[in-house]
Every structure is written in structure tokens, then in C-alpha cells.
CSV table of C-alpha atoms and ligand atoms in Angstrom, one decimal:
chain,number,residue,atom,x,y,z
A,1,MET,CA,7.7,40.0,8.0
A,2,HIS,CA,10.8,41.3,6.1
A,3,HIS,CA,11.1,37.9,4.4
A,4,SER,CA,7.8,38.2,2.5
A,5,LEU,CA,8.6,41.8,1.7
A,6,THR,CA,11.8,40.6,0.0
A,7,LYS,CA,9.9,38.0,-1.9
A,8,THR,CA,7.4,40.6,-3.1
A,9,PHE,CA,10.2,42.9,-4.1
A,10,LEU,CA,11.9,40.1,-6.1
A,11,ALA,CA,8.7,39.2,-7.8
A,12,LEU,CA,8.1,42.8,-8.9
A,13,THR,CA,11.7,43.5,-10.0
A,14,THR,CA,11.8,40.3,-12.2
A,15,GLY,CA,8.5,41.2,-13.8
A,16,VAL,CA,6.9,37.9,-13.0
A,17,LEU,CA,3.3,37.9,-14.3
A,18,LEU,CA,1.9,36.0,-11.4
A,19,ALA,CA,-0.8,37.6,-9.4
A,20,PHE,CA,1.0,37.4,-6.1
A,21,SER,CA,-0.8,38.0,-2.9
A,22,SER,CA,0.8,40.1,-0.2
A,23,GLN,CA,2.4,37.0,1.2
A,24,ALA,CA,3.9,36.2,-2.3
A,25,ALA,CA,2.2,32.8,-2.1
A,26,ILE,CA,0.9,30.8,-5.0
A,27,ASN,CA,-2.8,30.2,-4.6
A,28,VAL,CA,-3.4,26.5,-5.4
A,29,PHE,CA,-7.0,25.3,-6.1
A,30,ALA,CA,-6.9,21.5,-5.8
A,31,CYS,CA,-10.0,19.5,-6.9
A,32,GLU,CA,-9.3,16.7,-4.3
A,33,PRO,CA,-7.6,16.7,-0.8
A,34,GLU,CA,-4.8,14.5,-2.0
A,35,TRP,CA,-3.5,17.1,-4.4
A,36,ALA,CA,-3.9,19.9,-1.9
A,37,ALA,CA,-1.8,17.8,0.5
A,38,LEU,CA,0.8,17.1,-2.1
A,39,ALA,CA,1.0,20.8,-3.1
A,40,THR,CA,1.5,21.7,0.6
A,41,GLU,CA,4.3,19.1,0.9
A,42,LEU,CA,6.1,20.7,-2.0
A,43,GLY,CA,5.2,24.3,-1.5
A,44,GLY,CA,5.2,24.8,2.3
A,45,GLY,CA,4.8,28.4,3.2
A,46,ASN,CA,5.1,29.5,-0.5
A,47,ILE,CA,1.7,28.3,-1.4
A,48,HIS,CA,-1.9,28.5,-0.1
A,49,ALA,CA,-3.7,25.3,-1.0
A,50,PHE,CA,-7.5,25.0,-1.1
A,51,SER,CA,-9.3,21.7,-1.8
A,52,ALA,CA,-12.7,21.9,-3.6
A,53,THR,CA,-13.7,18.6,-2.0
A,54,HIS,CA,-13.2,16.9,1.3
A,55,GLY,CA,-12.6,13.2,2.2
A,56,LYS,CA,-16.3,12.4,2.8
A,57,GLN,CA,-17.4,13.7,-0.7
A,58,ASP,CA,-17.6,11.8,-3.9
A,59,PRO,CA,-15.3,13.6,-6.3
A,60,HIS,CA,-17.2,12.3,-9.3
A,61,TYR,CA,-20.3,14.4,-8.3
A,62,ILE,CA,-19.7,17.9,-7.0
A,63,GLN,CA,-21.9,20.9,-7.2
A,64,ALA,CA,-20.3,23.8,-9.1
A,65,ARG,CA,-21.2,26.2,-6.2
A,66,PRO,CA,-20.6,30.0,-6.4
A,67,SER,CA,-18.1,29.8,-3.5
A,68,LEU,CA,-15.9,27.4,-5.6
A,69,ILE,CA,-16.1,29.8,-8.6
A,70,ALA,CA,-14.9,32.6,-6.4
A,71,LYS,CA,-12.0,30.5,-5.1
A,72,LEU,CA,-11.0,29.5,-8.7
A,73,ARG,CA,-11.1,33.1,-9.8
A,74,ASN,CA,-8.2,33.9,-7.5
A,75,ALA,CA,-6.2,30.7,-8.2
A,76,ASP,CA,-2.7,30.8,-9.7
A,77,LEU,CA,-2.6,27.0,-10.1
A,78,LEU,CA,-5.3,24.4,-10.6
A,79,VAL,CA,-4.3,20.9,-9.5
A,80,CYS,CA,-6.8,18.2,-10.3
A,81,THR,CA,-7.0,14.5,-11.1
A,82,GLY,CA,-8.2,14.8,-14.7
A,83,ALA,CA,-9.0,11.8,-16.9
A,84,ASP,CA,-12.7,12.9,-16.7
A,85,LEU,CA,-13.0,12.5,-13.0
A,86,GLU,CA,-14.2,16.1,-12.6
A,87,ILE,CA,-15.9,16.3,-16.0
A,88,GLY,CA,-19.3,16.9,-14.4
A,89,TRP,CA,-18.3,20.0,-12.5
A,90,LEU,CA,-14.8,21.4,-13.3
A,91,PRO,CA,-15.5,22.7,-16.9
A,92,VAL,CA,-18.4,24.8,-15.6
A,93,LEU,CA,-16.2,26.2,-12.8
A,94,LEU,CA,-13.4,27.0,-15.2
A,95,ARG,CA,-15.8,28.8,-17.6
A,96,LYS,CA,-17.4,30.8,-14.9
A,97,SER,CA,-14.2,31.7,-13.1
A,98,GLY,CA,-13.1,33.9,-16.0
A,99,ASN,CA,-9.5,33.2,-14.8
A,100,ARG,CA,-7.2,32.8,-17.9
A,101,ARG,CA,-4.2,31.6,-15.9
A,102,ILE,CA,-5.7,28.3,-15.0
A,103,GLN,CA,-7.4,27.4,-18.3
A,104,PRO,CA,-6.3,24.2,-20.3
A,105,GLY,CA,-2.9,24.7,-21.9
A,106,GLN,CA,-1.9,27.4,-19.5
A,107,PRO,CA,1.0,26.9,-16.9
A,108,GLY,CA,-1.6,27.1,-14.1
A,109,TYR,CA,-3.5,24.1,-15.4
A,110,PHE,CA,-2.2,20.8,-14.0
A,111,MET,CA,-4.0,17.4,-14.4
A,112,ALA,CA,-2.2,14.7,-12.4
A,113,THR,CA,-3.3,11.9,-14.7
A,114,ASP,CA,-1.6,13.5,-17.7
A,115,PHE,CA,1.8,12.4,-16.2
A,116,VAL,CA,1.3,8.7,-15.2
A,117,PRO,CA,0.2,5.6,-17.1
A,118,LEU,CA,-3.5,4.9,-16.6
A,119,LEU,CA,-5.1,1.5,-16.0
A,120,ASP,CA,-8.4,0.1,-17.1
A,121,LYS,CA,-8.6,1.9,-20.5
A,122,PRO,CA,-11.8,0.6,-22.1
A,123,GLN,CA,-11.1,-1.2,-25.4
A,124,ILE,CA,-14.4,-0.1,-26.8
A,125,LEU,CA,-16.3,3.0,-25.8
A,126,ASP,CA,-19.6,1.7,-24.9
A,127,ARG,CA,-21.9,3.8,-22.8
A,128,SER,CA,-23.9,0.8,-21.8
A,129,ALA,CA,-20.8,-0.4,-19.9
A,130,GLY,CA,-21.2,2.4,-17.4
A,131,ASP,CA,-21.2,6.1,-17.5
A,132,ILE,CA,-17.8,7.2,-16.4
A,133,HIS,CA,-14.0,6.8,-17.0
A,134,ALA,CA,-13.7,6.5,-20.7
A,135,ALA,CA,-10.1,7.6,-20.5
A,136,GLY,CA,-9.1,4.9,-18.0
A,137,SER,CA,-9.4,4.9,-14.2
A,138,PRO,CA,-8.5,8.3,-12.8
A,139,HIS,CA,-8.0,7.2,-9.2
A,140,ILE,CA,-4.2,7.2,-9.5
A,141,HIS,CA,-3.5,8.5,-6.0
A,142,THR,CA,-4.2,5.1,-4.4
A,143,ASP,CA,-0.7,4.1,-5.7
A,144,PRO,CA,2.1,6.0,-3.9
A,145,ARG,CA,4.5,5.3,-6.7
A,146,ARG,CA,2.3,7.3,-9.0
A,147,ILE,CA,2.1,10.1,-6.4
A,148,ALA,CA,5.9,10.3,-6.6
A,149,THR,CA,5.8,10.8,-10.3
A,150,VAL,CA,3.2,13.5,-10.0
A,151,ALA,CA,5.2,15.1,-7.2
A,152,ARG,CA,8.2,15.5,-9.5
A,153,VAL,CA,6.2,17.2,-12.3
A,154,LEU,CA,4.3,19.4,-9.8
A,155,ALA,CA,7.5,20.6,-8.2
A,156,GLN,CA,8.7,21.6,-11.7
A,157,ARG,CA,5.5,23.5,-12.3
A,158,LEU,CA,5.7,25.4,-9.0
A,159,GLN,CA,9.3,26.3,-9.9
A,160,ALA,CA,8.1,27.6,-13.3
A,161,LEU,CA,5.3,29.7,-11.8
A,162,ASN,CA,7.5,31.1,-9.1
A,163,PRO,CA,11.1,31.0,-10.3
A,164,GLU,CA,12.5,33.2,-7.4
A,165,GLN,CA,11.7,30.3,-5.1
A,166,ALA,CA,12.9,27.6,-7.4
A,167,ASN,CA,15.6,26.3,-5.1
A,168,VAL,CA,13.2,26.2,-2.2
A,169,TYR,CA,10.7,24.0,-4.2
A,170,GLN,CA,13.6,21.8,-5.4
A,171,GLN,CA,14.9,21.3,-1.9
A,172,ARG,CA,11.4,20.5,-0.5
A,173,ALA,CA,10.7,18.1,-3.4
A,174,ASP,CA,14.0,16.3,-2.8
A,175,GLU,CA,13.2,16.0,0.9
A,176,PHE,CA,9.6,14.9,0.3
A,177,LEU,CA,10.6,12.3,-2.3
A,178,HIS,CA,13.3,10.9,-0.1
A,179,LYS,CA,10.9,10.5,2.8
A,180,TRP,CA,8.2,9.2,0.5
A,181,GLN,CA,10.4,6.5,-1.0
A,182,GLU,CA,11.4,5.3,2.5
A,183,ALA,CA,7.7,5.2,3.4
A,184,ILE,CA,6.9,3.2,0.2
A,185,THR,CA,9.5,0.6,1.1
A,186,ARG,CA,8.1,0.4,4.7
A,187,TRP,CA,4.5,0.0,3.4
A,188,GLU,CA,5.5,-2.6,0.8
A,189,ASN,CA,7.3,-4.6,3.5
A,190,ARG,CA,4.3,-4.5,5.8
A,191,ALA,CA,1.9,-5.4,3.0
A,192,LYS,CA,3.8,-8.4,1.6
A,193,GLY,CA,1.3,-10.8,2.9
A,194,LEU,CA,-1.5,-9.1,1.0
A,195,HIS,CA,-0.1,-10.1,-2.3
A,196,GLY,CA,-2.5,-12.3,-4.3
A,197,LYS,CA,-5.4,-11.7,-1.9
A,198,LYS,CA,-8.8,-11.2,-3.4
A,199,ILE,CA,-11.0,-8.2,-2.7
A,200,ILE,CA,-14.5,-7.0,-3.7
A,201,THR,CA,-14.7,-3.2,-4.0
A,202,HIS,CA,-17.7,-0.9,-4.0
A,203,HIS,CA,-16.6,1.1,-7.1
A,204,LYS,CA,-13.6,0.3,-9.2
A,205,ASN,CA,-11.6,3.1,-7.5
A,206,TRP,CA,-8.8,0.9,-6.1
A,207,VAL,CA,-7.2,-0.5,-9.2
A,208,TYR,CA,-4.0,1.4,-8.6
A,209,LEU,CA,-3.8,0.2,-5.0
A,210,GLN,CA,-4.4,-3.3,-6.3
A,211,ASP,CA,-1.7,-2.9,-8.9
A,212,TRP,CA,0.8,-1.7,-6.3
A,213,LEU,CA,0.1,-4.3,-3.6
A,214,GLY,CA,-0.8,-7.2,-5.9
A,215,LEU,CA,-4.4,-7.4,-4.6
A,216,GLN,CA,-6.9,-9.0,-6.9
A,217,GLY,CA,-10.2,-7.2,-7.5
A,218,VAL,CA,-12.6,-10.0,-8.2
A,219,ALA,CA,-15.9,-8.0,-8.4
A,220,THR,CA,-17.5,-4.6,-7.7
A,221,LEU,CA,-20.6,-3.9,-5.7
A,222,GLU,CA,-21.6,-1.5,-8.5
A,223,PRO,CA,-23.0,-3.6,-11.4
A,224,LYS,CA,-21.5,-1.0,-13.8
A,225,PRO,CA,-19.2,1.9,-13.0
A,226,GLY,CA,-21.2,4.7,-11.5
A,227,VAL,CA,-24.4,2.6,-11.2
A,228,PRO,CA,-25.5,2.0,-7.6
A,229,PRO,CA,-25.5,-1.6,-6.3
A,230,THR,CA,-28.8,-3.6,-6.9
A,231,ALA,CA,-30.2,-6.4,-4.8
A,232,SER,CA,-29.9,-8.9,-7.7
A,233,HIS,CA,-26.2,-8.0,-8.3
A,234,LEU,CA,-25.4,-8.3,-4.6
A,235,SER,CA,-27.0,-11.7,-4.5
A,236,GLN,CA,-24.8,-12.8,-7.5
A,237,LEU,CA,-21.8,-11.5,-5.6
A,238,HIS,CA,-22.8,-13.5,-2.6
A,239,ALA,CA,-22.6,-16.6,-4.8
A,240,VAL,CA,-19.2,-15.6,-6.0
A,241,ALA,CA,-18.0,-15.0,-2.5
A,242,LYS,CA,-18.9,-18.6,-1.5
A,243,GLN,CA,-16.8,-20.0,-4.3
A,244,GLU,CA,-13.5,-18.2,-3.7
A,245,PRO,CA,-11.7,-16.8,-0.7
A,246,VAL,CA,-12.2,-13.1,-0.6
A,247,MET,CA,-10.2,-11.2,2.0
A,248,ALA,CA,-12.3,-8.0,2.3
A,249,ILE,CA,-15.1,-6.0,0.8
A,250,ILE,CA,-13.7,-2.5,0.4
A,251,TYR,CA,-15.6,0.8,0.3
A,252,ALA,CA,-14.4,4.4,0.5
A,253,ALA,CA,-15.3,6.7,3.4
A,254,TYR,CA,-17.5,8.8,1.0
A,255,GLN,CA,-19.5,5.8,-0.2
A,256,ASN,CA,-22.7,4.4,1.2
A,257,PRO,CA,-21.5,1.5,3.5
A,258,LYS,CA,-24.9,-0.4,3.3
A,259,PRO,CA,-24.2,-2.6,0.3
A,260,ALA,CA,-20.8,-3.7,1.7
A,261,LEU,CA,-22.3,-4.3,5.1
A,262,TRP,CA,-25.1,-6.3,3.6
A,263,LEU,CA,-22.7,-8.6,1.7
A,264,SER,CA,-20.4,-8.8,4.7
A,265,LYS,CA,-23.2,-10.0,7.0
A,266,ARG,CA,-24.3,-12.7,4.6
A,267,SER,CA,-20.8,-13.9,3.5
A,268,GLY,CA,-18.8,-13.4,6.7
A,269,ILE,CA,-16.2,-11.5,4.7
A,270,PRO,CA,-15.1,-8.4,6.6
A,271,ALA,CA,-16.3,-5.0,5.2
A,272,VAL,CA,-13.5,-2.5,5.4
A,273,GLU,CA,-13.9,1.3,5.1
A,274,LEU,CA,-10.8,2.9,3.7
A,275,PRO,CA,-10.2,6.7,3.9
A,276,PHE,CA,-9.5,6.9,0.1
A,277,THR,CA,-8.0,10.4,0.6
A,278,VAL,CA,-6.7,12.8,3.2
A,279,GLY,CA,-9.5,13.5,5.6
A,280,GLY,CA,-11.3,10.3,4.9
A,281,ASN,CA,-10.8,9.3,8.5
A,282,LYS,CA,-9.4,10.8,11.6
A,283,GLN,CA,-6.0,9.2,11.2
A,284,ALA,CA,-5.5,10.3,7.5
A,285,THR,CA,-4.3,13.8,8.2
A,286,ASP,CA,-1.7,13.9,5.4
A,287,LEU,CA,-0.4,11.7,2.6
A,288,PHE,CA,1.8,9.6,4.8
A,289,SER,CA,-0.8,8.9,7.4
A,290,LEU,CA,-3.3,8.2,4.6
A,291,PHE,CA,-1.3,5.2,3.5
A,292,ASP,CA,-0.3,4.2,7.1
A,293,THR,CA,-4.0,3.9,8.0
A,294,THR,CA,-4.9,2.2,4.7
A,295,ILE,CA,-2.3,-0.5,5.2
A,296,ASP,CA,-3.4,-0.9,8.8
A,297,ALA,CA,-7.0,-1.5,7.8
A,298,LEU,CA,-6.1,-4.0,5.1
A,299,LEU,CA,-3.8,-6.0,7.4
A,300,GLN,CA,-6.5,-6.0,10.1
A,301,ALA,CA,-8.9,-7.5,7.5
A,302,ALA,CA,-6.3,-10.1,6.4
A,303,GLY,CA,-6.0,-11.1,10.0
A,304,ARG,CA,-9.8,-11.6,10.3
A,305,GLN,CA,-10.0,-13.7,7.1
A,306,PRO,CA,-10.8,-17.4,7.6
A,307,GLU,CA,-8.0,-19.4,6.0
A,308,HIS,CA,-9.7,-21.0,3.1
A,309,GLY,CA,-8.2,-24.3,1.8
A,310,GLN,CA,-5.5,-24.4,4.5
A,311,GLN,CA,-5.5,-27.3,6.9
A,312,PRO,CA,-4.1,-26.5,10.4
B,401,ZN,ZN1,-14.3,6.4,-10.4
């Protein structure tokens, strides 16, 4: 293709120090599918995005496999969540990759949580309160407003790494953010009735969704963050669920559904599996459909909820 030849020529003549492939594309190594999807929205044909994890995997616990090290070795840009989400596996991969371009402090190192305010920062660092998320909850991508903020910064980063295509990235970012803002308005209108509804979640990984839609998280199936649900804790939750109207018990596609289903069966509260990220279910094929299907599932649960305290 003459177009990619031109790009290669421009890259060489301007002395850009990027390791361009023959297609002059930026190799993006994303830790999670949502960031690979965002990079693809912003980069189009100018990037190759690879995700280290898929929607049915728990991003807290990933094996630092040799295949991932090989992928990272060739990456021009690392896009991850940060805030310790990948602390169990990313530092090992970074060290073993031997790739200087994507080390902390380099332009090729991008942690999404560095650019948005975090919720749930612990007041006291107490390891007995659970074993993860000392920096605050890292699960920012469940709030599309925060995705918009990350998109703006990521677009700037792509421009800095590949200045010859800066105008293309800018145009794609403008178009994406315009469509994204329209979608946010649409989702917010659809989800108005969810405001103030109470939910129980498996892990505390929906705090940003809750913050966005005004949902109230009243309990988690995990007794402490990262600690699997126990029978005694679930029994306590059953008692809680009898006292206040809970709309749904939420779990992510990658989580074991059994604790949620156990509590649902005993309490009558619908258990709802949400995709959590792109690829978490068949419908969630990109960032837009991820939120479409998430709102669909929540509204369906709201429709199934018995109307506590309301007389017909
Ligand atoms: Zn978490």
C-alpha cells in the first residue's frame, strides 16, 4: 500500500525514535480489554492493540506467561489500569520484557488511573482490611465519564508517540468523544430510574458505576476485598437483604456466580451478571455496546424487583 510506504518514509525522515513496524503502526499492549478497545477507537489503523487479558479473566490475578513477555518486548505503548490492579503480574512482565520504551516514566508507559480521581482511598493502610487496592479502587472504566477523561490524555500520548499522524489522532479523538458524550446522555436518561437503588456486589469493583448512576452499594459478597465469600458472611447478607430493599446482586462475568446465586435463591433478589469489560458477554463487543448491555441488564433487574414499601 503506497499509504503505509509514505508513513514509513515520513517516520524515517523526521528521525522519530519509534520502532515502527512495516505498517508504521504503534504496537499497544493493553492490560485489560477496555483499554485495548479505547486505543483502537483512538488509533484506528495506526495502531495494533493487544490485550493481555480477556473479559472472562480476573485482571487482579494473571500469570506472567512467556507469551505476554514476548508481546511486551515489541510494544511501543503500554496502556493499563494502574493503581495496583496489575501489581501481581505487570512488574514482572516489565522487568522481563527488557523493553525500555514502556518502563515507568517513559512516554510508552500509560496508567489510566493516573489521570482521574480515585474513589475508596483507604484512610488507614491496614492489611487486615483486605489484601488489595491500597491506592483506591482501580476499576475506573465502569464510569464512562472517566473513560472520556482517559481518552483525551491517551489521544495526546498517541500524538506524542507518532507526531506525523497527530491530526489523524486528533480527528478520531474528537469524533469518539462526540459520540461518547451523546451515548453518556442516552445511558443517563435510560438509567434515571436506577438512582438511589441499592445493590449488593461480589467484589467492590462497581464503585465508579455506582457513583455515575447513583446506585448504592450496601454490601459485598466478599467479606474483605480479595477474600472469597464465606458461608457465614453470606448468611449475614441474607439478614441484611431482608431488612432493606435491594435491587440486585451484581457479579462480573469473570467471577464465580455461585455466591450470588446462593443469596439470590434465598432472598429472591435477582442475581445479575454484568460483562464488566469488552468481551464479558456476547453483546459487549466494544465500549459502546459494553455500556448498552450493562444498562439493559440493570434495567431488567429493576423491573424484576418487588416494590418494597409501596402500596398499589
Ligand atoms: Zn478490585
